[in-house]
Amino acid sequence: MAESEKKDDVIIIKKYANRRLYNTDSSSYITLDHLAEMTRNGVDFQVIDAKSGADITHQILTQIIMDEEAGGSQMLPVSFLRDLIGMYGNSMQSMIPHYLEMSMQHFRDNQLKMRKALEDSLGTNPLAKLAQQNMAMFQAATEAFMAARPGMPGAEGSTEEPEKKTDDIDTLRKQMEEMQKQLDKLGK
């Protein structure tokens, strides 16, 4: 690939007159959906008009937003859109892009902080922890059920000592209490 087609890890996308988009990095034609996915994955790209060489990245990203909004994934409230349109031609227009960039950066930073705080408070994977506790409780319940069956260890008439049976029940109760405490914490 030529140096002019990839600058500082920015993938160059060429848009041809027939409205097709060509990814110079993968040497393949792509769609706006591909560009939307690349954006979500943090891939940096620049869209260039193949005929004029003009940078049309802004227009393509705007088209992706319009398609997303029209497709039912509406994220931009009508009042925001009206305010944004009202800012065109306003003396404050030049400040809006910088303000929006800073606001979005603060939003991303806060989102990362909240995610980290949540992970720190619940562990790295709270669902795996709950599944592990559920399995332990299921195993203890199974053992208690098996102990209650005649002829099985711990059942009535078996040779296992009554103390062992009581210990198993106490262990099961403790596990259930611990699980209830953790469920109460998650519910708050």
mmCIF file of C-alpha atoms in Angstrom:
data_model
loop_
_atom_site.group_PDB
_atom_site.id
_atom_site.type_symbol
_atom_site.label_atom_id
_atom_site.label_comp_id
_atom_site.label_asym_id
_atom_site.label_seq_id
_atom_site.Cartn_x
_atom_site.Cartn_y
_atom_site.Cartn_z
ATOM 1 C CA MET A 1 0.000 0.000 0.000
ATOM 2 C CA ALA A 2 1.306 3.431 -0.858
ATOM 3 C CA GLU A 3 2.203 5.882 1.888
ATOM 4 C CA SER A 4 -0.422 8.310 0.578
ATOM 5 C CA GLU A 5 -3.158 5.757 1.279
ATOM 6 C CA LYS A 6 -2.380 5.297 4.962
ATOM 7 C CA LYS A 7 -1.235 8.172 7.162
ATOM 8 C CA ASP A 8 -0.326 7.506 10.810
ATOM 9 C CA ASP A 9 -2.594 4.446 11.142
ATOM 10 C CA VAL A 10 -5.542 6.287 9.618
ATOM 11 C CA ILE A 11 -7.308 4.050 7.133
ATOM 12 C CA ILE A 12 -8.159 5.792 3.893
ATOM 13 C CA ILE A 13 -11.582 5.098 2.430
ATOM 14 C CA LYS A 14 -12.197 6.243 -1.144
ATOM 15 C CA LYS A 15 -15.696 7.187 -2.240
ATOM 16 C CA TYR A 16 -16.308 6.784 -5.936
ATOM 17 C CA ALA A 17 -18.880 8.531 -8.132
ATOM 18 C CA ASN A 18 -21.041 5.386 -8.118
ATOM 19 C CA ARG A 19 -21.385 5.939 -4.318
ATOM 20 C CA ARG A 20 -19.265 2.885 -3.519
ATOM 21 C CA LEU A 21 -16.782 3.038 -0.669
ATOM 22 C CA TYR A 22 -13.394 1.354 -1.063
ATOM 23 C CA ASN A 23 -11.261 0.465 1.964
ATOM 24 C CA THR A 24 -7.647 0.869 0.828
ATOM 25 C CA ASP A 25 -6.394 -1.041 3.889
ATOM 26 C CA SER A 26 -8.336 -4.252 3.209
ATOM 27 C CA SER A 27 -8.628 -3.685 -0.568
ATOM 28 C CA SER A 28 -12.356 -4.262 -0.476
ATOM 29 C CA TYR A 29 -15.602 -2.431 -1.022
ATOM 30 C CA ILE A 30 -17.507 -1.617 2.152
ATOM 31 C CA THR A 31 -20.798 -0.052 3.215
ATOM 32 C CA LEU A 32 -21.801 2.681 5.634
ATOM 33 C CA ASP A 33 -22.624 -0.109 8.107
ATOM 34 C CA HIS A 34 -18.980 -1.215 7.951
ATOM 35 C CA LEU A 35 -17.860 2.354 8.642
ATOM 36 C CA ALA A 36 -20.282 2.583 11.573
ATOM 37 C CA GLU A 37 -18.823 -0.638 13.005
ATOM 38 C CA MET A 38 -15.267 0.643 12.474
ATOM 39 C CA THR A 39 -16.226 3.817 14.355
ATOM 40 C CA ARG A 40 -17.686 1.808 17.253
ATOM 41 C CA ASN A 41 -14.462 -0.226 17.380
ATOM 42 C CA GLY A 42 -12.335 2.922 17.538
ATOM 43 C CA VAL A 43 -10.777 2.498 14.091
ATOM 44 C CA ASP A 44 -9.581 5.837 12.753
ATOM 45 C CA PHE A 45 -10.422 6.428 9.097
ATOM 46 C CA GLN A 46 -10.663 9.248 6.617
ATOM 47 C CA VAL A 47 -13.045 9.265 3.658
ATOM 48 C CA ILE A 48 -11.696 10.881 0.499
ATOM 49 C CA ASP A 49 -13.652 11.675 -2.646
ATOM 50 C CA ALA A 50 -11.853 9.592 -5.291
ATOM 51 C CA LYS A 51 -12.361 12.158 -8.058
ATOM 52 C CA SER A 52 -11.607 15.463 -6.299
ATOM 53 C CA GLY A 53 -9.439 14.220 -3.422
ATOM 54 C CA ALA A 54 -11.555 16.243 -0.947
ATOM 55 C CA ASP A 55 -11.927 14.994 2.621
ATOM 56 C CA ILE A 56 -15.607 14.067 3.021
ATOM 57 C CA THR A 57 -15.325 12.246 6.364
ATOM 58 C CA HIS A 58 -17.660 14.740 8.080
ATOM 59 C CA GLN A 59 -20.389 14.207 5.491
ATOM 60 C CA ILE A 60 -20.089 10.408 5.679
ATOM 61 C CA LEU A 61 -20.231 10.383 9.495
ATOM 62 C CA THR A 62 -23.267 12.668 9.361
ATOM 63 C CA GLN A 63 -24.885 10.257 6.883
ATOM 64 C CA ILE A 64 -24.229 7.345 9.298
ATOM 65 C CA ILE A 65 -25.920 9.290 12.111
ATOM 66 C CA MET A 66 -28.890 10.088 9.864
ATOM 67 C CA ASP A 67 -29.219 6.411 8.899
ATOM 68 C CA GLU A 68 -29.038 5.322 12.548
ATOM 69 C CA GLU A 69 -31.647 7.905 13.568
ATOM 70 C CA ALA A 70 -33.951 6.918 10.683
ATOM 71 C CA GLY A 71 -33.501 3.226 11.474
ATOM 72 C CA GLY A 72 -35.182 3.510 14.857
ATOM 73 C CA SER A 73 -32.079 3.928 17.027
ATOM 74 C CA GLN A 74 -32.968 7.488 17.897
ATOM 75 C CA MET A 75 -30.512 8.963 20.346
ATOM 76 C CA LEU A 76 -30.720 12.673 19.565
ATOM 77 C CA PRO A 77 -33.773 14.357 21.126
ATOM 78 C CA VAL A 78 -35.819 16.675 18.920
ATOM 79 C CA SER A 79 -35.120 19.615 21.242
ATOM 80 C CA PHE A 80 -31.358 19.047 20.853
ATOM 81 C CA LEU A 81 -31.669 18.904 17.066
ATOM 82 C CA ARG A 82 -33.700 22.130 17.048
ATOM 83 C CA ASP A 83 -31.128 23.859 19.247
ATOM 84 C CA LEU A 84 -28.298 22.594 17.058
ATOM 85 C CA ILE A 85 -29.990 23.856 13.886
ATOM 86 C CA GLY A 86 -30.622 27.184 15.635
ATOM 87 C CA MET A 87 -26.894 27.554 16.267
ATOM 88 C CA TYR A 88 -26.038 27.604 12.546
ATOM 89 C CA GLY A 89 -25.320 31.174 11.535
ATOM 90 C CA ASN A 90 -25.273 32.247 15.183
ATOM 91 C CA SER A 91 -22.269 34.140 16.521
ATOM 92 C CA MET A 92 -21.637 31.204 18.859
ATOM 93 C CA GLN A 93 -21.430 28.692 15.973
ATOM 94 C CA SER A 94 -17.640 28.553 16.031
ATOM 95 C CA MET A 95 -17.625 27.572 19.717
ATOM 96 C CA ILE A 96 -20.163 24.745 19.448
ATOM 97 C CA PRO A 97 -17.868 22.054 17.919
ATOM 98 C CA HIS A 98 -15.264 22.533 20.655
ATOM 99 C CA TYR A 99 -17.947 22.525 23.352
ATOM 100 C CA LEU A 100 -19.533 19.341 21.996
ATOM 101 C CA GLU A 101 -16.152 17.596 21.769
ATOM 102 C CA MET A 102 -15.314 18.517 25.364
ATOM 103 C CA SER A 103 -18.767 17.419 26.579
ATOM 104 C CA MET A 104 -18.446 14.059 24.838
ATOM 105 C CA GLN A 105 -14.938 13.579 26.271
ATOM 106 C CA HIS A 106 -16.241 14.271 29.787
ATOM 107 C CA PHE A 107 -19.101 11.838 29.170
ATOM 108 C CA ARG A 108 -16.654 9.097 28.060
ATOM 109 C CA ASP A 109 -14.386 9.775 31.058
ATOM 110 C CA ASN A 110 -17.321 9.560 33.474
ATOM 111 C CA GLN A 111 -18.556 6.395 31.779
ATOM 112 C CA LEU A 112 -15.139 4.758 32.274
ATOM 113 C CA LYS A 113 -15.042 5.859 35.916
ATOM 114 C CA MET A 114 -18.521 4.453 36.564
ATOM 115 C CA ARG A 115 -17.656 1.168 34.847
ATOM 116 C CA LYS A 116 -14.462 0.846 36.904
ATOM 117 C CA ALA A 117 -16.288 1.658 40.151
ATOM 118 C CA LEU A 118 -18.950 -0.917 39.337
ATOM 119 C CA GLU A 119 -16.351 -3.571 38.540
ATOM 120 C CA ASP A 120 -14.395 -2.753 41.695
ATOM 121 C CA SER A 121 -17.496 -3.020 43.862
ATOM 122 C CA LEU A 122 -18.794 -6.234 42.319
ATOM 123 C CA GLY A 123 -15.610 -7.889 41.151
ATOM 124 C CA THR A 124 -14.543 -8.255 37.563
ATOM 125 C CA ASN A 125 -17.441 -10.496 36.581
ATOM 126 C CA PRO A 126 -20.396 -10.427 38.984
ATOM 127 C CA LEU A 127 -22.403 -12.888 36.898
ATOM 128 C CA ALA A 128 -19.642 -15.486 37.065
ATOM 129 C CA LYS A 129 -19.458 -15.012 40.831
ATOM 130 C CA LEU A 130 -23.227 -15.493 41.156
ATOM 131 C CA ALA A 131 -23.091 -18.569 38.912
ATOM 132 C CA GLN A 132 -20.345 -20.020 41.087
ATOM 133 C CA GLN A 133 -22.406 -19.398 44.225
ATOM 134 C CA ASN A 134 -25.493 -20.882 42.582
ATOM 135 C CA MET A 135 -23.519 -24.001 41.679
ATOM 136 C CA ALA A 136 -22.236 -24.314 45.258
ATOM 137 C CA MET A 137 -25.767 -23.960 46.591
ATOM 138 C CA PHE A 138 -27.091 -26.461 44.034
ATOM 139 C CA GLN A 139 -24.350 -28.909 44.949
ATOM 140 C CA ALA A 140 -25.093 -28.522 48.664
ATOM 141 C CA ALA A 141 -28.820 -28.992 48.012
ATOM 142 C CA THR A 142 -28.101 -32.077 45.927
ATOM 143 C CA GLU A 143 -25.932 -33.503 48.686
ATOM 144 C CA ALA A 144 -28.675 -32.786 51.236
ATOM 145 C CA PHE A 145 -31.254 -34.455 48.989
ATOM 146 C CA MET A 146 -29.032 -37.467 48.447
ATOM 147 C CA ALA A 147 -28.442 -37.677 52.185
ATOM 148 C CA ALA A 148 -32.177 -37.903 52.798
ATOM 149 C CA ARG A 149 -32.581 -40.938 50.494
ATOM 150 C CA PRO A 150 -32.594 -44.328 52.219
ATOM 151 C CA GLY A 151 -29.408 -46.332 51.849
ATOM 152 C CA MET A 152 -27.362 -43.293 50.921
ATOM 153 C CA PRO A 153 -24.650 -41.889 53.187
ATOM 154 C CA GLY A 154 -26.227 -39.554 55.732
ATOM 155 C CA ALA A 155 -29.741 -40.988 55.235
ATOM 156 C CA GLU A 156 -31.824 -42.465 58.005
ATOM 157 C CA GLY A 157 -30.616 -45.945 58.834
ATOM 158 C CA SER A 158 -27.224 -45.376 57.253
ATOM 159 C CA THR A 159 -23.986 -45.920 59.075
ATOM 160 C CA GLU A 160 -22.975 -42.233 58.789
ATOM 161 C CA GLU A 161 -22.888 -40.392 62.101
ATOM 162 C CA PRO A 162 -25.676 -37.882 62.913
ATOM 163 C CA GLU A 163 -22.998 -35.224 63.535
ATOM 164 C CA LYS A 164 -21.921 -35.361 59.882
ATOM 165 C CA LYS A 165 -25.538 -34.886 58.764
ATOM 166 C CA THR A 166 -25.928 -31.853 61.056
ATOM 167 C CA ASP A 167 -22.628 -30.376 59.787
ATOM 168 C CA ASP A 168 -23.832 -30.653 56.189
ATOM 169 C CA ILE A 169 -27.091 -28.890 57.014
ATOM 170 C CA ASP A 170 -25.235 -26.149 58.913
ATOM 171 C CA THR A 171 -22.884 -25.675 55.959
ATOM 172 C CA LEU A 172 -25.855 -25.417 53.609
ATOM 173 C CA ARG A 173 -27.525 -22.839 55.861
ATOM 174 C CA LYS A 174 -24.346 -20.755 56.028
ATOM 175 C CA GLN A 175 -23.980 -20.828 52.241
ATOM 176 C CA MET A 176 -27.592 -19.768 51.804
ATOM 177 C CA GLU A 177 -27.142 -16.905 54.291
ATOM 178 C CA GLU A 178 -24.003 -15.700 52.477
ATOM 179 C CA MET A 179 -25.779 -15.839 49.157
ATOM 180 C CA GLN A 180 -28.768 -13.910 50.561
ATOM 181 C CA LYS A 181 -26.398 -11.205 51.856
ATOM 182 C CA GLN A 182 -24.779 -10.855 48.444
ATOM 183 C CA LEU A 183 -28.154 -10.728 46.714
ATOM 184 C CA ASP A 184 -29.225 -8.005 49.156
ATOM 185 C CA LYS A 185 -26.074 -6.026 48.309
ATOM 186 C CA LEU A 186 -26.765 -6.342 44.565
ATOM 187 C CA GLY A 187 -30.359 -5.224 45.107
ATOM 188 C CA LYS A 188 -29.284 -1.912 46.662
#
